[in-house]
mmCIF file of C-alpha atoms in Angstrom:
data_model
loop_
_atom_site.group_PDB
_atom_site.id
_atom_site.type_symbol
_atom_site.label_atom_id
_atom_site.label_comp_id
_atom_site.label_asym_id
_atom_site.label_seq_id
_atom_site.Cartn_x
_atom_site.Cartn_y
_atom_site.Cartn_z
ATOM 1 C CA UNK A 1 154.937 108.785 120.169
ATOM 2 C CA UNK A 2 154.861 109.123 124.180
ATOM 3 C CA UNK A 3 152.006 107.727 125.756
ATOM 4 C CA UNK A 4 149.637 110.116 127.755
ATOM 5 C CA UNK A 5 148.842 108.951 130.739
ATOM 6 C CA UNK A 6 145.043 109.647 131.600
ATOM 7 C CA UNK A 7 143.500 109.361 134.960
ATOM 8 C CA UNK A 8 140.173 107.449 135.139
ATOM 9 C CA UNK A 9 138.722 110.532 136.534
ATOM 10 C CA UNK A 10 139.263 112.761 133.876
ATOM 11 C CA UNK A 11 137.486 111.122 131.237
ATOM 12 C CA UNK A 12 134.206 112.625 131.082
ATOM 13 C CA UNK A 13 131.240 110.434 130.481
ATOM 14 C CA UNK A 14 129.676 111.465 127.690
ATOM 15 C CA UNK A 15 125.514 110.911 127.051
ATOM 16 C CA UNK A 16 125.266 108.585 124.116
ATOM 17 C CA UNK A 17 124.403 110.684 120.960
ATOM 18 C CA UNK A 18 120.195 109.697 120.601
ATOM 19 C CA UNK A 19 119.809 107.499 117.290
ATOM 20 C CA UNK A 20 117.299 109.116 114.998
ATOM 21 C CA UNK A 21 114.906 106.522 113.347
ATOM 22 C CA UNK A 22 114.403 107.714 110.021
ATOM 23 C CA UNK A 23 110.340 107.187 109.515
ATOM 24 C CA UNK A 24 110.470 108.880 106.050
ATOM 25 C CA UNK A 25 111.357 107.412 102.761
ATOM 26 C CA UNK A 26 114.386 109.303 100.824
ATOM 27 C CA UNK A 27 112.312 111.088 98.267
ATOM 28 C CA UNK A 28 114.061 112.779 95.261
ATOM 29 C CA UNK A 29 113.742 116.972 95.706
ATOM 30 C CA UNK A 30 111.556 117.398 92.353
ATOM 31 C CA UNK A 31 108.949 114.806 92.322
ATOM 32 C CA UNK A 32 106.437 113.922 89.801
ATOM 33 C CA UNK A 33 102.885 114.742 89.917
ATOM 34 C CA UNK A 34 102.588 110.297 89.650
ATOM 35 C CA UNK A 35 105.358 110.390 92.724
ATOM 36 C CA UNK A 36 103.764 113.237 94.684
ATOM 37 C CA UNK A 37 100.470 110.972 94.742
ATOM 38 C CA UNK A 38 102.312 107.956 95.331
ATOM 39 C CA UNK A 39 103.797 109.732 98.610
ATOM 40 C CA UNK A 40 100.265 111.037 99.795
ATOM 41 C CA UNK A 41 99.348 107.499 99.729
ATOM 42 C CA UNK A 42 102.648 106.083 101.852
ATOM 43 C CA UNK A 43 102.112 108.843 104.284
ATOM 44 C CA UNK A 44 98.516 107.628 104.558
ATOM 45 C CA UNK A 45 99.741 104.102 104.416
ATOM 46 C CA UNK A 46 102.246 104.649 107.260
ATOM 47 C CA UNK A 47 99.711 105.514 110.255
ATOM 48 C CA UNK A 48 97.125 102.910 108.510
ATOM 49 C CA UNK A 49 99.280 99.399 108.390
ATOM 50 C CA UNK A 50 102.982 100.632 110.084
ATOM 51 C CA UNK A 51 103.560 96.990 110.606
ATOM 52 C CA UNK A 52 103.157 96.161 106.354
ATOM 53 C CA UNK A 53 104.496 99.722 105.901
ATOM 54 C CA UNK A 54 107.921 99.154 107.668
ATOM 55 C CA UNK A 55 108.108 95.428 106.495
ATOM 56 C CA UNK A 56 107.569 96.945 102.333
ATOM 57 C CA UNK A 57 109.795 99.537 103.271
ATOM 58 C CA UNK A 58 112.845 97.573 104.348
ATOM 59 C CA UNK A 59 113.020 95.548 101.346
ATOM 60 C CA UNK A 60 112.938 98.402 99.050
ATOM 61 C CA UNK A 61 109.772 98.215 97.545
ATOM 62 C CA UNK A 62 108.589 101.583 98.045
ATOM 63 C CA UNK A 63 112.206 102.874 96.529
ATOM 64 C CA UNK A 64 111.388 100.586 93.228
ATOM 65 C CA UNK A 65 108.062 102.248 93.135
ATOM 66 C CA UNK A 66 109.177 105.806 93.357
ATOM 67 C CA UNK A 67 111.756 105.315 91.172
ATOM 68 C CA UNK A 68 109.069 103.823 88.210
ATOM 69 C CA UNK A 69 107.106 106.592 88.688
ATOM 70 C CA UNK A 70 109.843 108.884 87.539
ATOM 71 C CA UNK B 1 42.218 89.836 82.353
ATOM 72 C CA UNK B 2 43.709 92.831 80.161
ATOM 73 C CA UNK B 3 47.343 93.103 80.440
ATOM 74 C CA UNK B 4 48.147 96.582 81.945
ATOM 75 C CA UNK B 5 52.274 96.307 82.045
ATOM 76 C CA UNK B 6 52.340 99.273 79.584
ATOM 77 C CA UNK B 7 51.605 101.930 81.935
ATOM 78 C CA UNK B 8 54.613 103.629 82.963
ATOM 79 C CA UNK B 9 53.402 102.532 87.123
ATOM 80 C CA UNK B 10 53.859 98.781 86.320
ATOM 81 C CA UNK B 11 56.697 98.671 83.771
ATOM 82 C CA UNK B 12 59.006 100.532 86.194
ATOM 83 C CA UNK B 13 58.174 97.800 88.569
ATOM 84 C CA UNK B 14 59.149 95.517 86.654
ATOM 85 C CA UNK B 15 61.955 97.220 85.146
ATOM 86 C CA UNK B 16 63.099 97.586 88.783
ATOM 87 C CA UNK B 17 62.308 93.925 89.395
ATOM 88 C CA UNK B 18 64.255 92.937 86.139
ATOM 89 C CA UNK B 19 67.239 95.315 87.232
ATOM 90 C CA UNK B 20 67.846 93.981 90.556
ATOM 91 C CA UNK B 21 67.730 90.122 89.359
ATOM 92 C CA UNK B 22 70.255 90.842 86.414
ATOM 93 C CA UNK B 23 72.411 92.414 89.045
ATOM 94 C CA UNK B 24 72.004 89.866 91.952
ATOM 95 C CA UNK B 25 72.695 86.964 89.340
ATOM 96 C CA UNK B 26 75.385 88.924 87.745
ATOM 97 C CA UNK B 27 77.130 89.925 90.947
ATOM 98 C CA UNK B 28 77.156 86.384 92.353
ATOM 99 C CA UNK B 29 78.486 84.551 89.041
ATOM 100 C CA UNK B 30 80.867 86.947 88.296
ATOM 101 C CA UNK B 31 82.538 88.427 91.915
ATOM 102 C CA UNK B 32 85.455 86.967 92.884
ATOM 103 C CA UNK B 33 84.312 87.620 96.700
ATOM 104 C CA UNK B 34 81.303 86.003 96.618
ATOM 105 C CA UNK B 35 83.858 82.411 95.600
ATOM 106 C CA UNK B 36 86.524 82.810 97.917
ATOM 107 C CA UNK B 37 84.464 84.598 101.271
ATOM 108 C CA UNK B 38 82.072 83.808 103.865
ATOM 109 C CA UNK B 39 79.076 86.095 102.455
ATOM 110 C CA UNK B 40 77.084 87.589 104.657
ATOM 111 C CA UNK B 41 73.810 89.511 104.085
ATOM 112 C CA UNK B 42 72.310 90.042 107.233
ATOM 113 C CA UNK B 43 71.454 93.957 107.987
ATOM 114 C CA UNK B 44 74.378 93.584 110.425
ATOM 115 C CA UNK B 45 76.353 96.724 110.801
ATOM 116 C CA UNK B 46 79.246 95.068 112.883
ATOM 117 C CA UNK B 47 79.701 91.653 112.710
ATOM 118 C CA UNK B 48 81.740 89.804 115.457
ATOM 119 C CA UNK B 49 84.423 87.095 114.912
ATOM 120 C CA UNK B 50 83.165 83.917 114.702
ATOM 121 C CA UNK B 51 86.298 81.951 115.930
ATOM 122 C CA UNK B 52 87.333 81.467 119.572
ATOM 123 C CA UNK B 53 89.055 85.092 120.489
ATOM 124 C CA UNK B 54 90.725 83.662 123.392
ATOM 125 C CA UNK B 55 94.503 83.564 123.130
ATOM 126 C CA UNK B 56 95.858 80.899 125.160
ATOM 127 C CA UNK B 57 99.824 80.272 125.955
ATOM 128 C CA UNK B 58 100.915 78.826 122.956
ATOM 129 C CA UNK B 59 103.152 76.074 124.554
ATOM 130 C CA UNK B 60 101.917 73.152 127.173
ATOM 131 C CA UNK B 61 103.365 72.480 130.010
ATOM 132 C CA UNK B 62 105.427 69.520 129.718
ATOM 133 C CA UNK B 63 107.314 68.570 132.853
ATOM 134 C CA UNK B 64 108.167 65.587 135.052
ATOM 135 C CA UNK B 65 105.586 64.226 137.133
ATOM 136 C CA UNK B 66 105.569 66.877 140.169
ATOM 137 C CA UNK B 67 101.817 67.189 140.935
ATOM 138 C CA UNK B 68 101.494 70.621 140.852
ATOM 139 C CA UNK B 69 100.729 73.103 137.496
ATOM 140 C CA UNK B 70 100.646 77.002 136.797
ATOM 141 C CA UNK B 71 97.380 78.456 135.380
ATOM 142 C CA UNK B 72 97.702 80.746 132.834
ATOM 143 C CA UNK B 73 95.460 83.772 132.182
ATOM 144 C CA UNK B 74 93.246 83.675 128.931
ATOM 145 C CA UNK B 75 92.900 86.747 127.088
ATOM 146 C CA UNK B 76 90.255 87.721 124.688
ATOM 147 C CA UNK B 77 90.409 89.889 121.688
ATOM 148 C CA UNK B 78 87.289 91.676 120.427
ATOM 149 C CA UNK B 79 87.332 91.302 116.580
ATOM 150 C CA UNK B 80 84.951 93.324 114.634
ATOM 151 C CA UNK B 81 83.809 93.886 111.255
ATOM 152 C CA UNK B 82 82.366 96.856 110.799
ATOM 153 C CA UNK B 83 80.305 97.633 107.081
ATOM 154 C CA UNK B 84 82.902 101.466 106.070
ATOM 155 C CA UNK B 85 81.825 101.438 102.548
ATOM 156 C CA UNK B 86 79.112 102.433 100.528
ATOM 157 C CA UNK B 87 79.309 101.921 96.081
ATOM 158 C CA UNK B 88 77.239 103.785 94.259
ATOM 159 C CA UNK B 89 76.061 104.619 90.682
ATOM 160 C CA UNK B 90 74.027 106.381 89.314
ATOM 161 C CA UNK B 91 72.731 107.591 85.377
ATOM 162 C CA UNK B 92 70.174 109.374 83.525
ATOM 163 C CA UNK B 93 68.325 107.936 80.987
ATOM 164 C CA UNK B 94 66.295 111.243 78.722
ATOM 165 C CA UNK B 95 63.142 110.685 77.249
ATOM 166 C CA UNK B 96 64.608 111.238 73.767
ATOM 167 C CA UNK B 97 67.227 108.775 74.329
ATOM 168 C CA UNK B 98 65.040 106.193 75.056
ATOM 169 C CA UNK B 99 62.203 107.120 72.384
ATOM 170 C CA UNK B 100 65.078 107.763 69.497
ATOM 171 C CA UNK B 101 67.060 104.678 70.292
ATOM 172 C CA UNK B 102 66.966 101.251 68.757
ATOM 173 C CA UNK B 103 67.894 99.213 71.992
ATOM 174 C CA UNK B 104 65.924 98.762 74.831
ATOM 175 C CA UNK B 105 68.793 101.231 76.911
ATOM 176 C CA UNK B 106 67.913 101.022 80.334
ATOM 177 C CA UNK B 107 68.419 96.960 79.804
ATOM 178 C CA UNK B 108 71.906 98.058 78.403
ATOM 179 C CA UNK B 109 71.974 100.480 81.219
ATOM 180 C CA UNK B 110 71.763 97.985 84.030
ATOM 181 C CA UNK B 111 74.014 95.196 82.478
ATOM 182 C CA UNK B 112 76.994 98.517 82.653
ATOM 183 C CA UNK B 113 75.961 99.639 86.085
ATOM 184 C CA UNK B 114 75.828 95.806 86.841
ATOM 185 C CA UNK B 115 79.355 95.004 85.292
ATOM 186 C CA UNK B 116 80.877 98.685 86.829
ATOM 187 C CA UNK B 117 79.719 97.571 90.338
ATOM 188 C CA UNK B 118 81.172 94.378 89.893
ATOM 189 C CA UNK B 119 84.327 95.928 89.022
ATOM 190 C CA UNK B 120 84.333 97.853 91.804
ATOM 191 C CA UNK B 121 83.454 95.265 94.478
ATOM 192 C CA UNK B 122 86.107 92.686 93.177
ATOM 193 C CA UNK B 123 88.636 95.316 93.102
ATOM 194 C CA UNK B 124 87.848 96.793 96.685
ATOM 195 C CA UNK B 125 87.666 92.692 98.165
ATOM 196 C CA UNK B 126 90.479 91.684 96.439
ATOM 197 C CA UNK B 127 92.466 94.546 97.667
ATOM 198 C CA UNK B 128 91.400 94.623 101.248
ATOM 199 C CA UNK B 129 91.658 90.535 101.260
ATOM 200 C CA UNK B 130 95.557 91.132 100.345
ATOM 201 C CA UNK B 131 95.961 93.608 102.477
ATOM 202 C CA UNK B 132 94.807 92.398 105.835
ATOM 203 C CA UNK B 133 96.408 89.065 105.027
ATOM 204 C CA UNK B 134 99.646 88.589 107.363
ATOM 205 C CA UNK B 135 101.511 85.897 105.566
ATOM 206 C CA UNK B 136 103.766 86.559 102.820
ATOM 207 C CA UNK B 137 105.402 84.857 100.371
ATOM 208 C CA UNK B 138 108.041 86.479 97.769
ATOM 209 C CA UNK B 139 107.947 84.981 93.961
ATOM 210 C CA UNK B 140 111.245 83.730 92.523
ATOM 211 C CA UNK B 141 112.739 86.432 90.249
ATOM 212 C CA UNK B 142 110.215 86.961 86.531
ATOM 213 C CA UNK B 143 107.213 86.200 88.843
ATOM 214 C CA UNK B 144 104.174 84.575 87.142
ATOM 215 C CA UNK B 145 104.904 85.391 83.890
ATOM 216 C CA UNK B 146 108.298 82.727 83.971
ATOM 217 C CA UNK B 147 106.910 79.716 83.470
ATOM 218 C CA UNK B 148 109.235 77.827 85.544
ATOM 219 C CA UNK B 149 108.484 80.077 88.586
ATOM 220 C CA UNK B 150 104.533 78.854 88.520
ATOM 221 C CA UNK B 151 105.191 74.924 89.724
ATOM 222 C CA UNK B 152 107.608 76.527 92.297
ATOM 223 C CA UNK B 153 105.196 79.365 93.565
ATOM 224 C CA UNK B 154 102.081 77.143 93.768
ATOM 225 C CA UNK B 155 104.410 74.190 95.923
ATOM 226 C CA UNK B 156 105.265 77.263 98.334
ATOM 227 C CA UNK B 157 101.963 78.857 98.774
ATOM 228 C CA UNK B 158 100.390 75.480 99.574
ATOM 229 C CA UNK B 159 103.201 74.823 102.138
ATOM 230 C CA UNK B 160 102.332 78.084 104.091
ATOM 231 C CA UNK B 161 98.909 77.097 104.852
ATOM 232 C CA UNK B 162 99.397 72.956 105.326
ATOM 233 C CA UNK B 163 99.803 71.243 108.092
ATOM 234 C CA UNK B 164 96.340 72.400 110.454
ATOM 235 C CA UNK B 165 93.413 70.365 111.043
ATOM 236 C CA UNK B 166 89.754 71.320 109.562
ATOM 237 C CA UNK B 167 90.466 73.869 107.695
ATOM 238 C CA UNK B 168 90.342 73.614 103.618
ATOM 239 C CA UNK B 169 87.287 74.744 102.113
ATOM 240 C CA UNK B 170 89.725 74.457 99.160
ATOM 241 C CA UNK B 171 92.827 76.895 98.320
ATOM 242 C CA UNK B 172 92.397 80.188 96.401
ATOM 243 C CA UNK B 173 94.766 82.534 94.312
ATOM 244 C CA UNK B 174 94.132 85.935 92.124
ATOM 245 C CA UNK B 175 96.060 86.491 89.432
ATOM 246 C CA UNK B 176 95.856 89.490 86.974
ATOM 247 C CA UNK B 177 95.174 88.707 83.343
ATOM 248 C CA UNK B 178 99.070 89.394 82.442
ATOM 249 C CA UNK B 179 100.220 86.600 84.660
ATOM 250 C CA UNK B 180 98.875 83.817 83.040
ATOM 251 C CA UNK B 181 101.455 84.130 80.352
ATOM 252 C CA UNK B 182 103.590 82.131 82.268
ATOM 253 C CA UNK B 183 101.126 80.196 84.348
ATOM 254 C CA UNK B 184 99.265 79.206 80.442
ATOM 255 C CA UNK B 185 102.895 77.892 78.933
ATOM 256 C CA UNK B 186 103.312 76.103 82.071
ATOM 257 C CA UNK B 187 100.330 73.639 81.918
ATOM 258 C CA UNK B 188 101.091 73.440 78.407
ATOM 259 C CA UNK B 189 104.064 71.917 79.384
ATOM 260 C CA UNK B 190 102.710 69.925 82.381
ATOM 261 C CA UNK B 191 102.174 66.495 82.330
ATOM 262 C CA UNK B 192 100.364 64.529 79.748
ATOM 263 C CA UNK B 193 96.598 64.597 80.321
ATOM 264 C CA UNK B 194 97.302 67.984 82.582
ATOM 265 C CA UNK B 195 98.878 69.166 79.079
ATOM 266 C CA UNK B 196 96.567 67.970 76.959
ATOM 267 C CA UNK B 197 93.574 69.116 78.455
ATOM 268 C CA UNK B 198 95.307 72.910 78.719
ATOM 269 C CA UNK B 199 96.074 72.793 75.351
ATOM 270 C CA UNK B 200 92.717 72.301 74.208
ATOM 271 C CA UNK B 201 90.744 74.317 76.120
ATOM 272 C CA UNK B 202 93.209 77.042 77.674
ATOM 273 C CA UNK B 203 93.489 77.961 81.299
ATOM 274 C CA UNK B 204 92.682 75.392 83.612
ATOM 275 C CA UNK B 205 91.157 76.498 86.431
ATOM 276 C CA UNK B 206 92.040 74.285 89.204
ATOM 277 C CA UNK B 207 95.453 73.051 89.853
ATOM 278 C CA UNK B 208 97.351 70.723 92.535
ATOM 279 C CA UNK B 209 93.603 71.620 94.664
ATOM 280 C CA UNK B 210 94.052 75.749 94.249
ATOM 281 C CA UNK B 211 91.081 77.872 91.851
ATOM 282 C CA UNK B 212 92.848 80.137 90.280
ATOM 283 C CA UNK B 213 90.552 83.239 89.988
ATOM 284 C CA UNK B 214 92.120 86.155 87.504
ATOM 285 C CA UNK B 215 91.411 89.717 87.389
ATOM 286 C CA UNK B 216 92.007 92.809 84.863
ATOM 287 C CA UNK B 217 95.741 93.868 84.935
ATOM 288 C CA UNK B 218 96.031 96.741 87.436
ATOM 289 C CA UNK B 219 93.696 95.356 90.077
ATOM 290 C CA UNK B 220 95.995 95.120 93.017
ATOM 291 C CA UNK B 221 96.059 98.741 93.322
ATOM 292 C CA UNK B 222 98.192 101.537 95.489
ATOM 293 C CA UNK B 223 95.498 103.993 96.296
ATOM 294 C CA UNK B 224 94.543 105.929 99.307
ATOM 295 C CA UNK B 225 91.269 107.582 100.562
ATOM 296 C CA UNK B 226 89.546 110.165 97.811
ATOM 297 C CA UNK B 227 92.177 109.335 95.375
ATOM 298 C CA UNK B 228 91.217 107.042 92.808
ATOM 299 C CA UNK B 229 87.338 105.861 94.404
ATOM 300 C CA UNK B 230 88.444 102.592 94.208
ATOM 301 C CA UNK B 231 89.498 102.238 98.324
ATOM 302 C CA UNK B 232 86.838 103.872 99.957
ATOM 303 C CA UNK B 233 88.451 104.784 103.218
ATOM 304 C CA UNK B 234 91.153 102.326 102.898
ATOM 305 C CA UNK B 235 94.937 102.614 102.136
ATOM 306 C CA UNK B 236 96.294 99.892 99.984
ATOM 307 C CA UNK B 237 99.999 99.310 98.669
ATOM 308 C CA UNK B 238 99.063 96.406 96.194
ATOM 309 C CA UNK B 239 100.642 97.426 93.141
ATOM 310 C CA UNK B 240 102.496 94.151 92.066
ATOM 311 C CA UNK B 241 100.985 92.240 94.863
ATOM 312 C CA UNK B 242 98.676 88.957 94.610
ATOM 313 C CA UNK B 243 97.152 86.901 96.947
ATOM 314 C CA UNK B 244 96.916 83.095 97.725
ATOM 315 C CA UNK B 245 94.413 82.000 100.653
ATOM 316 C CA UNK B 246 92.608 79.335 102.167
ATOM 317 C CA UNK B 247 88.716 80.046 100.743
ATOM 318 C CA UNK B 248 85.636 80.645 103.475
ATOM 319 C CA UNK B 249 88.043 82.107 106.278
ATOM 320 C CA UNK B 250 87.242 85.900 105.115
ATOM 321 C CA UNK B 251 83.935 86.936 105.638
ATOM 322 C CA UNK B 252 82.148 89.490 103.384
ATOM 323 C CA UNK B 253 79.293 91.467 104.178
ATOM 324 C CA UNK B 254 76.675 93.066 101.729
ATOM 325 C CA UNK B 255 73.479 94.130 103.818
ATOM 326 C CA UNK B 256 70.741 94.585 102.151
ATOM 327 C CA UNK B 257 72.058 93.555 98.936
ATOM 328 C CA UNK B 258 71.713 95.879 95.778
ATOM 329 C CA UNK B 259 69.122 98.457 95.780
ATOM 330 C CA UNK B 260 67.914 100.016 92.630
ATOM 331 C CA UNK B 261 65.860 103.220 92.102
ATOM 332 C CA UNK B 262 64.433 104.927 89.513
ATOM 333 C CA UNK B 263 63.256 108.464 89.398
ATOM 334 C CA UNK B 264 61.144 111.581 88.182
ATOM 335 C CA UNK B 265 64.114 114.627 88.497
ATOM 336 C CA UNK B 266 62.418 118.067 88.201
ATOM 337 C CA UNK B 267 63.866 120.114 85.336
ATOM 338 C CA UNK B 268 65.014 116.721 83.211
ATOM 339 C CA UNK B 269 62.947 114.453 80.952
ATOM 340 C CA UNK B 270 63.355 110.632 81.040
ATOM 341 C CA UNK B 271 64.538 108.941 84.675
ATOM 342 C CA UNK B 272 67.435 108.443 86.528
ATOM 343 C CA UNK B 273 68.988 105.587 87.784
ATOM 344 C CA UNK B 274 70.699 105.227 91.007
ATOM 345 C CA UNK B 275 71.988 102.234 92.345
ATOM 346 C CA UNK B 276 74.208 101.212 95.586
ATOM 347 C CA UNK B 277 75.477 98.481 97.787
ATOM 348 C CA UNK B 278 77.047 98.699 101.438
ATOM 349 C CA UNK B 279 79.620 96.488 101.798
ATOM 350 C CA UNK B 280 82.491 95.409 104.437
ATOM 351 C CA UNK B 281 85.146 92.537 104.896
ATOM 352 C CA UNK B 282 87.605 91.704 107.437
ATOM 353 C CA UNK B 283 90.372 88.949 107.487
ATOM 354 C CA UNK B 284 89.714 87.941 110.893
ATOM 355 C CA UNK B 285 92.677 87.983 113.138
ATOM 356 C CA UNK B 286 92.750 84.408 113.795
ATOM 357 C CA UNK B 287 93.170 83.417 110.385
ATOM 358 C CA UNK B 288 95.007 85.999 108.865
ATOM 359 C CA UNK B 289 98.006 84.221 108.837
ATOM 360 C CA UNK B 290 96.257 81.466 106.503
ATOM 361 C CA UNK B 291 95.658 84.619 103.424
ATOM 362 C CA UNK B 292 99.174 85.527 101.876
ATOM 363 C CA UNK B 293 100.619 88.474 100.853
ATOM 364 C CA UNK B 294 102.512 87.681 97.534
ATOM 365 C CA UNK B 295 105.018 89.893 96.386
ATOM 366 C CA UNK B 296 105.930 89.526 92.785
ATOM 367 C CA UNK B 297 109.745 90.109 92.590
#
């Protein structure tokens, strides 16, 4: 395949795409009424302790939870 | 003198009198805060820290000799408890009920409003305790109820919190009532006297220097404000959580203690009872580190 040569000039400089930080938990579409409670409370949870919130939340706990309450 | 404690005046009093006692004594044997807090019953509304809220640097200066040092700001931290929550409970005792009955009910009465508010204070302490507590600790896989884990669990707790001068008014964990399945089999297994003594007179409740306090299953509680009643204001994310601390670091506040009234209510015969308690409790930021989050894996 022939090489194209490019000129430093015309490669545009694009803005990095922003990274979204997901805050919410992946929650199932249908939810329980035992997992619709259990969300109130994380959502309450989340502005209450963020640093215990995001700390439960990376290791999965809140996943396990959900996923009981099913 | 003619004894006059019939009339319905003086036998409230001391009703009232009577209730309060059974519940002071009853709160104090049986509360799990009252064992592992500071308690404090002054008609304080906020209570301030009462360890040093400066925050110096956290490293000395160690250099050659030059002659000459830096000085580094000190900061201070206002640390507050504030008293958010207020129990209460209330019944009504009819006329009938208490003419028709066999039992002397508002003495039954008070021993359930005293054992309900106990509930709910343990629950609410033990929760907030966990949850304001910024170590953490994960259980090996099984949790407490593998009896293995239990030797390995205590050794790790009690290594998180060694190691700083002054501090050990003893050592503290809550357990729920289904964990001591493997905590039980464990001192079973533990020793020879250790074993012995288990096996004769069941849980133990002191070992290698930690009280081991236990609490109905379903204690350590997810609940948020308005939903269950349990958390007051609070938000708590307990559910398979315990806790492990160093005991008189928390402090626990109960102004005014328990109050108890009875009254007359237009339209009903008989009395009702009302009873409530204000309480508070804050893991002080200095210390937090020394109450730990466990999560059983």
């Amino acid at each position: 395949m022939a090489k194209r040569k490019v000129k430093v000039d015309d490669i545009e400089e694009k803005e990095p795409e922003p990274v979204v930080v997901e805050d919410e938990i992946d929650v199932p579409d249908k939810l329980t009424l035992a997992q619709e409670e259990f969300v109130k409370i994380l959502n309450a949870y989340r502005k209450s302790n963020p640093e215990k919130y995001a700390a439960k939340k990376a290791c999965g706990e809140f996943d396990k939870k959900l996923a009981a309450l099913a | 003198m003619a004894n006059t404690i019939g009339t319905a005046t003086l036998s409230s009093v001391w009703r009232a009198s009577y209730a309060k006692k059974t519940l002071q004594l009853s709160l104090r044997s049986s509360l799990v805060a009252e064992a592992i807090c500071k308690v404090d019953r002054s008609d304080s509304y906020y209570i301030h820290s009462p360890y040093l809220s400066g925050t110096l640097a956290a490293v000395v200066n160690t250099s050659g000799k030059t002659g000459t040092y830096a000085v580094t700001a000190q900061t201070t931290v206002e640390d507050t408890l504030t008293v958010s929550e207020e129990l209460t409970y209330a019944t009504h005792v009819y006329d009938f009920e208490r003419r028709l009955a066999t039992i002397d009910l508002f003495k039954s009465f008070v021993m359930e409003l005293s054992n309900a508010l106990t509930d709910s204070i343990n629950t609410w302490v033990v929760n907030q305790i966990c949850e304001q507590g910024t170590g953490t600790y994960s259980t090996p896989a099984g949790g407490f109820t593998t009896a293995a884990n239990w030797p390995v669990i205590l050794a790790n707790l009690l290594a998180t919190v060694s190691g700083y001068r002054g501090l050990p008014d003893g050592y503290f964990i809550v357990l729920e009532n289904t964990d001591l399945v493997g905590v039980l089999q464990s001192q079973f297994a533990s020793g020879f006297n250790f074993a012995d003594a288990s096996l004769r007179n069941g849980l133990i409740g002191n070992q290698a220097g930690v009280d081991i306090y236990v609490v109905p299953s379903g204690t350590f509680k997810d609940d948020s404000a308005g939903a269950s009643g349990y958390s007051g204001t609070q938000t708590w994310t307990n559910s398979g959580h315990r806790v492990f601390g160093i005991k008189g670091l928390v402090t626990y506040a109960n102004p005014g203690g328990i109050t108890y009234r009875e009254l007359d209510v237009t339209l009903k015969t008989g009395k009702e009872i009302a009873m409530w308690a204000n309480i508070g409790l804050k893991v002080w930021n200095k210390i937090a580190g020394f109450i730990v989050d466990i999560t059983v894996t």
